[in-house]
mmCIF file of N, CA, C and O in Angstrom:
data_model
loop_
_atom_site.group_PDB
_atom_site.id
_atom_site.type_symbol
_atom_site.label_atom_id
_atom_site.label_comp_id
_atom_site.label_asym_id
_atom_site.label_seq_id
_atom_site.Cartn_x
_atom_site.Cartn_y
_atom_site.Cartn_z
ATOM 1 N N MET E 189 26.632 46.958 -103.801
ATOM 2 C CA MET E 189 27.264 45.629 -103.443
ATOM 3 C C MET E 189 28.291 46.302 -102.550
ATOM 4 O O MET E 189 28.992 47.422 -101.921
ATOM 5 N N ALA E 190 28.545 45.391 -101.082
ATOM 6 C CA ALA E 190 29.056 45.584 -99.928
ATOM 7 C C ALA E 190 29.745 44.604 -99.514
ATOM 8 O O ALA E 190 29.025 43.706 -99.102
ATOM 9 N N VAL E 191 30.945 44.828 -98.527
ATOM 10 C CA VAL E 191 31.362 44.049 -97.670
ATOM 11 C C VAL E 191 31.544 44.780 -96.497
ATOM 12 O O VAL E 191 31.657 45.823 -96.011
ATOM 13 N N THR E 192 31.061 44.010 -95.085
ATOM 14 C CA THR E 192 31.113 44.601 -93.610
ATOM 15 C C THR E 192 32.572 44.195 -93.028
ATOM 16 O O THR E 192 32.529 42.754 -93.038
ATOM 17 N N LEU E 193 32.970 44.958 -92.777
ATOM 18 C CA LEU E 193 34.079 44.982 -91.550
ATOM 19 C C LEU E 193 33.727 45.192 -90.276
ATOM 20 O O LEU E 193 33.202 46.082 -90.061
ATOM 21 N N ARG E 194 34.221 43.900 -89.168
ATOM 22 C CA ARG E 194 33.713 44.281 -88.236
ATOM 23 C C ARG E 194 34.454 44.074 -87.178
ATOM 24 O O ARG E 194 35.889 43.065 -87.077
ATOM 25 N N PHE E 195 34.801 45.288 -86.112
ATOM 26 C CA PHE E 195 35.788 45.215 -85.354
ATOM 27 C C PHE E 195 35.521 44.990 -83.821
ATOM 28 O O PHE E 195 34.610 45.475 -83.481
ATOM 29 N N TYR E 196 36.146 44.460 -83.160
ATOM 30 C CA TYR E 196 36.140 43.883 -81.704
ATOM 31 C C TYR E 196 37.288 44.412 -81.017
ATOM 32 O O TYR E 196 38.309 44.587 -81.414
ATOM 33 N N ALA E 197 37.029 44.366 -79.767
ATOM 34 C CA ALA E 197 37.824 44.622 -78.612
ATOM 35 C C ALA E 197 38.762 45.759 -79.183
ATOM 36 O O ALA E 197 38.338 46.994 -79.475
ATOM 37 N N ALA E 198 40.252 45.766 -79.045
ATOM 38 C CA ALA E 198 41.060 46.937 -79.536
ATOM 39 C C ALA E 198 41.120 47.454 -80.844
ATOM 40 O O ALA E 198 40.918 48.614 -80.814
ATOM 41 N N ALA E 199 40.553 46.422 -81.473
ATOM 42 C CA ALA E 199 40.243 47.078 -83.202
ATOM 43 C C ALA E 199 39.027 48.108 -83.206
ATOM 44 O O ALA E 199 38.877 49.115 -83.818
ATOM 45 N N ARG E 200 38.037 47.797 -82.413
ATOM 46 C CA ARG E 200 36.743 48.676 -82.217
ATOM 47 C C ARG E 200 37.190 49.971 -81.417
ATOM 48 O O ARG E 200 36.986 51.102 -81.901
ATOM 49 N N LYS E 201 38.329 50.062 -80.244
ATOM 50 C CA LYS E 201 38.579 51.291 -79.814
ATOM 51 C C LYS E 201 39.307 51.747 -80.650
ATOM 52 O O LYS E 201 39.191 53.286 -80.870
ATOM 53 N N ALA E 202 40.260 51.220 -81.370
ATOM 54 C CA ALA E 202 41.141 51.807 -82.426
ATOM 55 C C ALA E 202 40.474 52.798 -83.527
ATOM 56 O O ALA E 202 40.798 53.988 -84.151
ATOM 57 N N THR E 203 39.188 52.402 -83.930
ATOM 58 C CA THR E 203 38.517 52.743 -85.173
ATOM 59 C C THR E 203 37.106 53.490 -84.594
ATOM 60 O O THR E 203 36.626 54.434 -85.321
ATOM 61 N N GLY E 204 36.693 53.287 -83.319
ATOM 62 C CA GLY E 204 35.296 53.992 -82.945
ATOM 63 C C GLY E 204 34.264 53.622 -83.330
ATOM 64 O O GLY E 204 33.324 54.384 -83.037
ATOM 65 N N THR E 205 34.408 52.342 -83.817
ATOM 66 C CA THR E 205 33.220 51.778 -84.361
ATOM 67 C C THR E 205 33.307 50.641 -84.165
ATOM 68 O O THR E 205 34.202 49.645 -84.211
ATOM 69 N N SER E 206 32.036 49.684 -84.250
ATOM 70 C CA SER E 206 32.168 48.334 -84.219
ATOM 71 C C SER E 206 32.108 47.620 -85.921
ATOM 72 O O SER E 206 32.249 46.408 -86.022
ATOM 73 N N GLU E 207 31.901 48.558 -87.044
ATOM 74 C CA GLU E 207 31.766 48.015 -88.190
ATOM 75 C C GLU E 207 31.931 49.132 -89.022
ATOM 76 O O GLU E 207 31.563 50.262 -89.075
ATOM 77 N N MET E 208 32.171 48.789 -90.564
ATOM 78 C CA MET E 208 32.140 49.825 -91.735
ATOM 79 C C MET E 208 32.015 48.872 -92.611
ATOM 80 O O MET E 208 32.088 47.746 -92.593
ATOM 81 N N THR E 209 31.473 49.950 -93.709
ATOM 82 C CA THR E 209 31.118 49.045 -95.051
ATOM 83 C C THR E 209 32.259 49.460 -96.479
ATOM 84 O O THR E 209 32.247 50.530 -96.353
ATOM 85 N N LEU E 210 32.568 48.647 -97.273
ATOM 86 C CA LEU E 210 33.329 48.761 -98.278
ATOM 87 C C LEU E 210 32.868 48.231 -99.336
ATOM 88 O O LEU E 210 32.003 47.253 -99.089
ATOM 89 N N GLU E 211 33.459 48.438 -100.365
ATOM 90 C CA GLU E 211 32.996 48.008 -101.922
ATOM 91 C C GLU E 211 33.914 46.306 -101.837
ATOM 92 O O GLU E 211 35.089 46.378 -101.124
ATOM 93 N N PRO E 212 33.352 45.413 -102.306
ATOM 94 C CA PRO E 212 34.268 44.118 -102.581
ATOM 95 C C PRO E 212 35.418 44.530 -103.000
ATOM 96 O O PRO E 212 35.674 45.078 -104.226
ATOM 97 N N SER E 213 36.245 43.957 -102.500
ATOM 98 C CA SER E 213 37.990 43.691 -103.318
ATOM 99 C C SER E 213 38.585 42.698 -102.398
ATOM 100 O O SER E 213 38.081 41.714 -101.652
ATOM 101 N N VAL E 214 39.851 42.758 -102.714
ATOM 102 C CA VAL E 214 40.794 41.520 -102.058
ATOM 103 C C VAL E 214 40.972 41.684 -100.397
ATOM 104 O O VAL E 214 40.859 43.017 -100.128
ATOM 105 N N ALA E 215 41.277 41.076 -99.655
ATOM 106 C CA ALA E 215 41.097 41.480 -98.154
ATOM 107 C C ALA E 215 42.352 42.448 -97.601
ATOM 108 O O ALA E 215 42.083 43.262 -97.168
ATOM 109 N N LEU E 216 43.237 42.352 -98.542
ATOM 110 C CA LEU E 216 44.460 43.374 -97.691
ATOM 111 C C LEU E 216 43.952 44.444 -98.373
ATOM 112 O O LEU E 216 44.158 45.625 -97.552
ATOM 113 N N HIS E 217 43.261 44.908 -99.686
ATOM 114 C CA HIS E 217 43.115 46.207 -99.970
ATOM 115 C C HIS E 217 41.725 46.864 -98.877
ATOM 116 O O HIS E 217 42.080 47.847 -98.490
ATOM 117 N N LEU E 218 40.746 45.959 -98.472
ATOM 118 C CA LEU E 218 39.812 46.550 -97.603
ATOM 119 C C LEU E 218 40.448 46.854 -96.187
ATOM 120 O O LEU E 218 40.101 47.714 -95.482
ATOM 121 N N LEU E 219 41.591 46.234 -95.584
ATOM 122 C CA LEU E 219 41.990 46.460 -94.440
ATOM 123 C C LEU E 219 42.810 47.698 -94.796
ATOM 124 O O LEU E 219 43.039 48.629 -93.844
ATOM 125 N N ASP E 220 43.795 48.053 -95.823
ATOM 126 C CA ASP E 220 44.052 49.138 -96.097
ATOM 127 C C ASP E 220 43.203 50.774 -96.213
ATOM 128 O O ASP E 220 43.761 51.404 -95.764
ATOM 129 N N GLN E 221 42.085 50.356 -96.572
ATOM 130 C CA GLN E 221 41.091 51.295 -96.985
ATOM 131 C C GLN E 221 40.535 51.488 -95.077
ATOM 132 O O GLN E 221 40.555 52.565 -94.857
ATOM 133 N N ALA E 222 40.490 50.439 -94.271
ATOM 134 C CA ALA E 222 40.150 50.715 -93.054
ATOM 135 C C ALA E 222 41.187 51.475 -92.266
ATOM 136 O O ALA E 222 40.770 52.375 -91.445
ATOM 137 N N VAL E 223 42.455 50.987 -92.227
ATOM 138 C CA VAL E 223 43.488 51.980 -91.870
ATOM 139 C C VAL E 223 43.464 53.334 -92.328
ATOM 140 O O VAL E 223 43.595 54.072 -91.790
ATOM 141 N N ALA E 224 43.561 53.669 -93.793
ATOM 142 C CA ALA E 224 43.102 54.778 -94.341
ATOM 143 C C ALA E 224 42.125 55.913 -93.471
ATOM 144 O O ALA E 224 42.250 56.784 -93.268
ATOM 145 N N ALA E 225 41.010 55.111 -93.227
ATOM 146 C CA ALA E 225 39.953 55.684 -92.596
ATOM 147 C C ALA E 225 40.296 56.174 -91.001
ATOM 148 O O ALA E 225 39.618 56.751 -90.320
ATOM 149 N N HIS E 226 40.839 55.160 -90.484
ATOM 150 C CA HIS E 226 41.157 54.779 -88.894
ATOM 151 C C HIS E 226 42.323 54.634 -88.839
ATOM 152 O O HIS E 226 42.985 53.261 -88.225
ATOM 153 N N PRO E 227 43.515 55.724 -88.958
ATOM 154 C CA PRO E 227 45.092 55.360 -88.822
ATOM 155 C C PRO E 227 45.350 54.638 -87.555
ATOM 156 O O PRO E 227 46.389 53.461 -87.650
ATOM 157 N N LYS E 228 44.482 54.701 -86.438
ATOM 158 C CA LYS E 228 44.702 53.953 -85.177
ATOM 159 C C LYS E 228 45.102 52.659 -85.490
ATOM 160 O O LYS E 228 45.524 51.868 -84.729
ATOM 161 N N LEU E 229 44.168 52.183 -86.130
ATOM 162 C CA LEU E 229 44.017 50.852 -86.522
ATOM 163 C C LEU E 229 45.196 50.071 -86.581
ATOM 164 O O LEU E 229 45.715 48.742 -86.667
ATOM 165 N N LEU E 230 46.190 50.702 -87.420
ATOM 166 C CA LEU E 230 47.288 50.418 -87.658
ATOM 167 C C LEU E 230 48.308 49.267 -86.652
ATOM 168 O O LEU E 230 49.059 48.698 -86.887
ATOM 169 N N GLY E 231 48.165 50.057 -85.626
ATOM 170 C CA GLY E 231 48.956 49.510 -84.340
ATOM 171 C C GLY E 231 48.408 48.500 -83.884
ATOM 172 O O GLY E 231 48.776 47.637 -83.149
ATOM 173 N N VAL E 232 47.078 47.747 -84.153
ATOM 174 C CA VAL E 232 46.378 46.861 -83.718
ATOM 175 C C VAL E 232 46.608 45.635 -84.732
ATOM 176 O O VAL E 232 46.312 44.238 -84.432
ATOM 177 N N LEU E 233 46.524 45.769 -86.004
ATOM 178 C CA LEU E 233 46.153 45.202 -86.814
ATOM 179 C C LEU E 233 47.591 43.652 -87.086
ATOM 180 O O LEU E 233 47.048 43.028 -86.994
ATOM 181 N N PRO E 234 48.495 44.247 -86.459
ATOM 182 C CA PRO E 234 49.427 42.978 -86.773
ATOM 183 C C PRO E 234 49.198 41.899 -85.472
ATOM 184 O O PRO E 234 49.838 40.860 -85.421
ATOM 185 N N GLN E 235 48.570 42.210 -84.410
ATOM 186 C CA GLN E 235 48.354 41.316 -83.372
ATOM 187 C C GLN E 235 46.699 40.626 -83.798
ATOM 188 O O GLN E 235 46.614 39.630 -83.095
ATOM 189 N N CYS E 236 46.304 40.754 -84.598
ATOM 190 C CA CYS E 236 44.894 40.596 -85.116
ATOM 191 C C CYS E 236 44.836 39.261 -85.878
ATOM 192 O O CYS E 236 45.701 39.207 -86.586
ATOM 193 N N SER E 237 43.680 38.329 -85.579
ATOM 194 C CA SER E 237 43.241 37.411 -86.501
ATOM 195 C C SER E 237 42.024 37.597 -87.323
ATOM 196 O O SER E 237 41.008 38.679 -86.905
ATOM 197 N N PHE E 238 41.990 37.098 -88.499
ATOM 198 C CA PHE E 238 40.672 37.570 -89.487
ATOM 199 C C PHE E 238 40.013 36.292 -89.652
ATOM 200 O O PHE E 238 40.343 35.333 -89.744
ATOM 201 N N LEU E 239 38.812 36.307 -89.492
ATOM 202 C CA LEU E 239 37.642 35.790 -90.148
ATOM 203 C C LEU E 239 37.110 36.278 -91.024
ATOM 204 O O LEU E 239 36.370 37.256 -91.419
ATOM 205 N N LEU E 240 36.860 35.013 -92.446
ATOM 206 C CA LEU E 240 36.069 35.943 -93.596
ATOM 207 C C LEU E 240 34.945 34.808 -93.793
ATOM 208 O O LEU E 240 35.108 33.783 -93.641
ATOM 209 N N ASP E 241 33.830 35.418 -93.180
ATOM 210 C CA ASP E 241 32.542 34.544 -93.205
ATOM 211 C C ASP E 241 32.596 33.198 -92.104
ATOM 212 O O ASP E 241 32.208 32.227 -92.745
ATOM 213 N N GLU E 242 33.234 33.718 -90.877
ATOM 214 C CA GLU E 242 33.596 32.850 -89.998
ATOM 215 C C GLU E 242 34.348 31.573 -90.278
ATOM 216 O O GLU E 242 34.219 30.742 -89.404
ATOM 217 N N VAL E 243 34.906 31.631 -91.333
ATOM 218 C CA VAL E 243 36.415 30.800 -91.628
ATOM 219 C C VAL E 243 37.651 31.700 -91.756
ATOM 220 O O VAL E 243 37.848 32.705 -91.930
ATOM 221 N N ALA E 244 38.851 30.949 -90.382
ATOM 222 C CA ALA E 244 40.215 31.988 -90.542
ATOM 223 C C ALA E 244 40.808 32.542 -91.735
ATOM 224 O O ALA E 244 40.623 31.636 -92.699
ATOM 225 N N LEU E 245 41.210 33.525 -92.080
ATOM 226 C CA LEU E 245 41.598 34.048 -93.267
ATOM 227 C C LEU E 245 43.182 34.067 -93.198
ATOM 228 O O LEU E 245 43.536 34.603 -92.140
ATOM 229 N N HIS E 246 43.627 33.577 -93.786
ATOM 230 C CA HIS E 246 45.211 33.572 -93.606
ATOM 231 C C HIS E 246 45.990 34.217 -95.016
ATOM 232 O O HIS E 246 46.885 34.597 -94.874
ATOM 233 N N ASP E 247 45.218 34.147 -96.021
ATOM 234 C CA ASP E 247 45.387 34.292 -97.567
ATOM 235 C C ASP E 247 44.851 36.148 -97.879
ATOM 236 O O ASP E 247 43.868 35.887 -98.070
ATOM 237 N N PHE E 248 45.908 37.317 -97.360
ATOM 238 C CA PHE E 248 44.931 38.241 -97.773
ATOM 239 C C PHE E 248 44.854 38.736 -99.551
ATOM 240 O O PHE E 248 44.292 39.951 -99.363
ATOM 241 N N ASP E 249 45.583 37.947 -100.237
ATOM 242 C CA ASP E 249 45.024 38.309 -101.366
ATOM 243 C C ASP E 249 43.681 37.572 -102.097
ATOM 244 O O ASP E 249 43.266 37.713 -102.935
ATOM 245 N N THR E 250 42.746 37.005 -101.066
ATOM 246 C CA THR E 250 41.819 36.466 -101.318
ATOM 247 C C THR E 250 40.739 37.720 -101.445
ATOM 248 O O THR E 250 40.536 38.758 -100.797
ATOM 249 N N ARG E 251 39.915 37.271 -102.470
ATOM 250 C CA ARG E 251 38.871 37.926 -102.965
ATOM 251 C C ARG E 251 37.558 38.171 -102.032
ATOM 252 O O ARG E 251 36.822 37.006 -101.471
ATOM 253 N N VAL E 252 37.191 39.411 -101.231
ATOM 254 C CA VAL E 252 35.915 39.423 -100.273
ATOM 255 C C VAL E 252 35.049 39.583 -101.059
ATOM 256 O O VAL E 252 34.778 40.972 -101.628
ATOM 257 N N LEU E 253 33.971 38.854 -101.181
ATOM 258 C CA LEU E 253 32.730 39.032 -102.074
ATOM 259 C C LEU E 253 31.919 39.862 -101.555
ATOM 260 O O LEU E 253 31.636 39.952 -100.530
ATOM 261 N N ASP E 254 30.754 40.297 -102.557
ATOM 262 C CA ASP E 254 29.416 41.181 -102.023
ATOM 263 C C ASP E 254 28.925 40.172 -101.037
ATOM 264 O O ASP E 254 28.397 38.993 -101.185
ATOM 265 N N GLY E 255 28.499 41.155 -99.568
ATOM 266 C CA GLY E 255 27.816 40.378 -98.988
ATOM 267 C C GLY E 255 28.488 39.429 -98.030
ATOM 268 O O GLY E 255 27.991 38.941 -96.917
ATOM 269 N N SER E 256 29.904 39.783 -98.015
ATOM 270 C CA SER E 256 30.509 38.666 -97.019
ATOM 271 C C SER E 256 30.774 39.612 -95.692
ATOM 272 O O SER E 256 30.616 40.940 -95.647
ATOM 273 N N THR E 257 31.661 39.031 -94.996
ATOM 274 C CA THR E 257 31.745 39.730 -93.638
ATOM 275 C C THR E 257 32.947 39.382 -93.094
ATOM 276 O O THR E 257 33.738 38.206 -93.202
ATOM 277 N N LEU E 258 34.096 40.467 -92.965
ATOM 278 C CA LEU E 258 35.290 40.306 -92.756
ATOM 279 C C LEU E 258 35.782 40.667 -91.158
ATOM 280 O O LEU E 258 35.090 41.776 -90.643
ATOM 281 N N ASP E 259 35.642 39.681 -90.309
ATOM 282 C CA ASP E 259 35.969 40.194 -88.909
ATOM 283 C C ASP E 259 37.345 40.140 -88.457
ATOM 284 O O ASP E 259 38.602 39.483 -88.853
ATOM 285 N N VAL E 260 37.858 41.429 -87.495
ATOM 286 C CA VAL E 260 39.043 41.728 -87.038
ATOM 287 C C VAL E 260 39.062 41.443 -85.492
ATOM 288 O O VAL E 260 38.245 42.290 -84.803
ATOM 289 N N LEU E 261 40.163 40.582 -85.280
ATOM 290 C CA LEU E 261 39.998 40.163 -83.811
ATOM 291 C C LEU E 261 41.212 40.245 -83.377
ATOM 292 O O LEU E 261 41.946 39.541 -83.493
ATOM 293 N N PRO E 262 41.175 41.235 -82.309
ATOM 294 C CA PRO E 262 42.530 41.103 -81.536
ATOM 295 C C PRO E 262 42.678 40.334 -80.639
ATOM 296 O O PRO E 262 41.644 39.444 -80.415
ATOM 297 N N PRO E 263 43.856 40.065 -79.922
ATOM 298 C CA PRO E 263 43.756 39.070 -78.892
ATOM 299 C C PRO E 263 42.583 39.254 -77.534
ATOM 300 O O PRO E 263 42.557 40.436 -77.439
ATOM 301 N N PHE E 264 42.367 38.471 -77.200
ATOM 302 C CA PHE E 264 41.445 38.900 -75.864
ATOM 303 C C PHE E 264 42.058 37.983 -74.786
ATOM 304 O O PHE E 264 42.430 37.077 -74.870
ATOM 305 N N ALA E 265 41.828 39.119 -73.725
ATOM 306 C CA ALA E 265 42.036 38.660 -72.605
ATOM 307 C C ALA E 265 40.806 37.842 -71.557
ATOM 308 O O ALA E 265 39.898 38.854 -71.833
ATOM 309 N N GLY E 266 41.010 37.406 -70.922
ATOM 310 C CA GLY E 266 39.999 36.568 -70.034
ATOM 311 C C GLY E 266 40.245 36.109 -68.582
ATOM 312 O O GLY E 266 41.474 35.889 -68.441
ATOM 313 N N GLY E 267 39.051 35.764 -68.207
ATOM 314 C CA GLY E 267 39.382 35.110 -66.877
ATOM 315 C C GLY E 267 38.363 34.456 -66.284
ATOM 316 O O GLY E 267 37.567 33.931 -67.244
#
């Protein structure tokens, strides 16, 4: 059983990886585990948006099920 967390842009830089795999849990707990493994991520998360299986996530008490993907999306700059 696994959930994939994918990190983009500044979140990827903070973690040094593009993804990690964790056991299913509520979204907030998954993000806490990611910060425990990659403390620099804490400085990035407040600016991030989150997608759970490609749908915007606003309730961090949402249970993230086996096989799901949680994307961590910092603001992107573009031109």
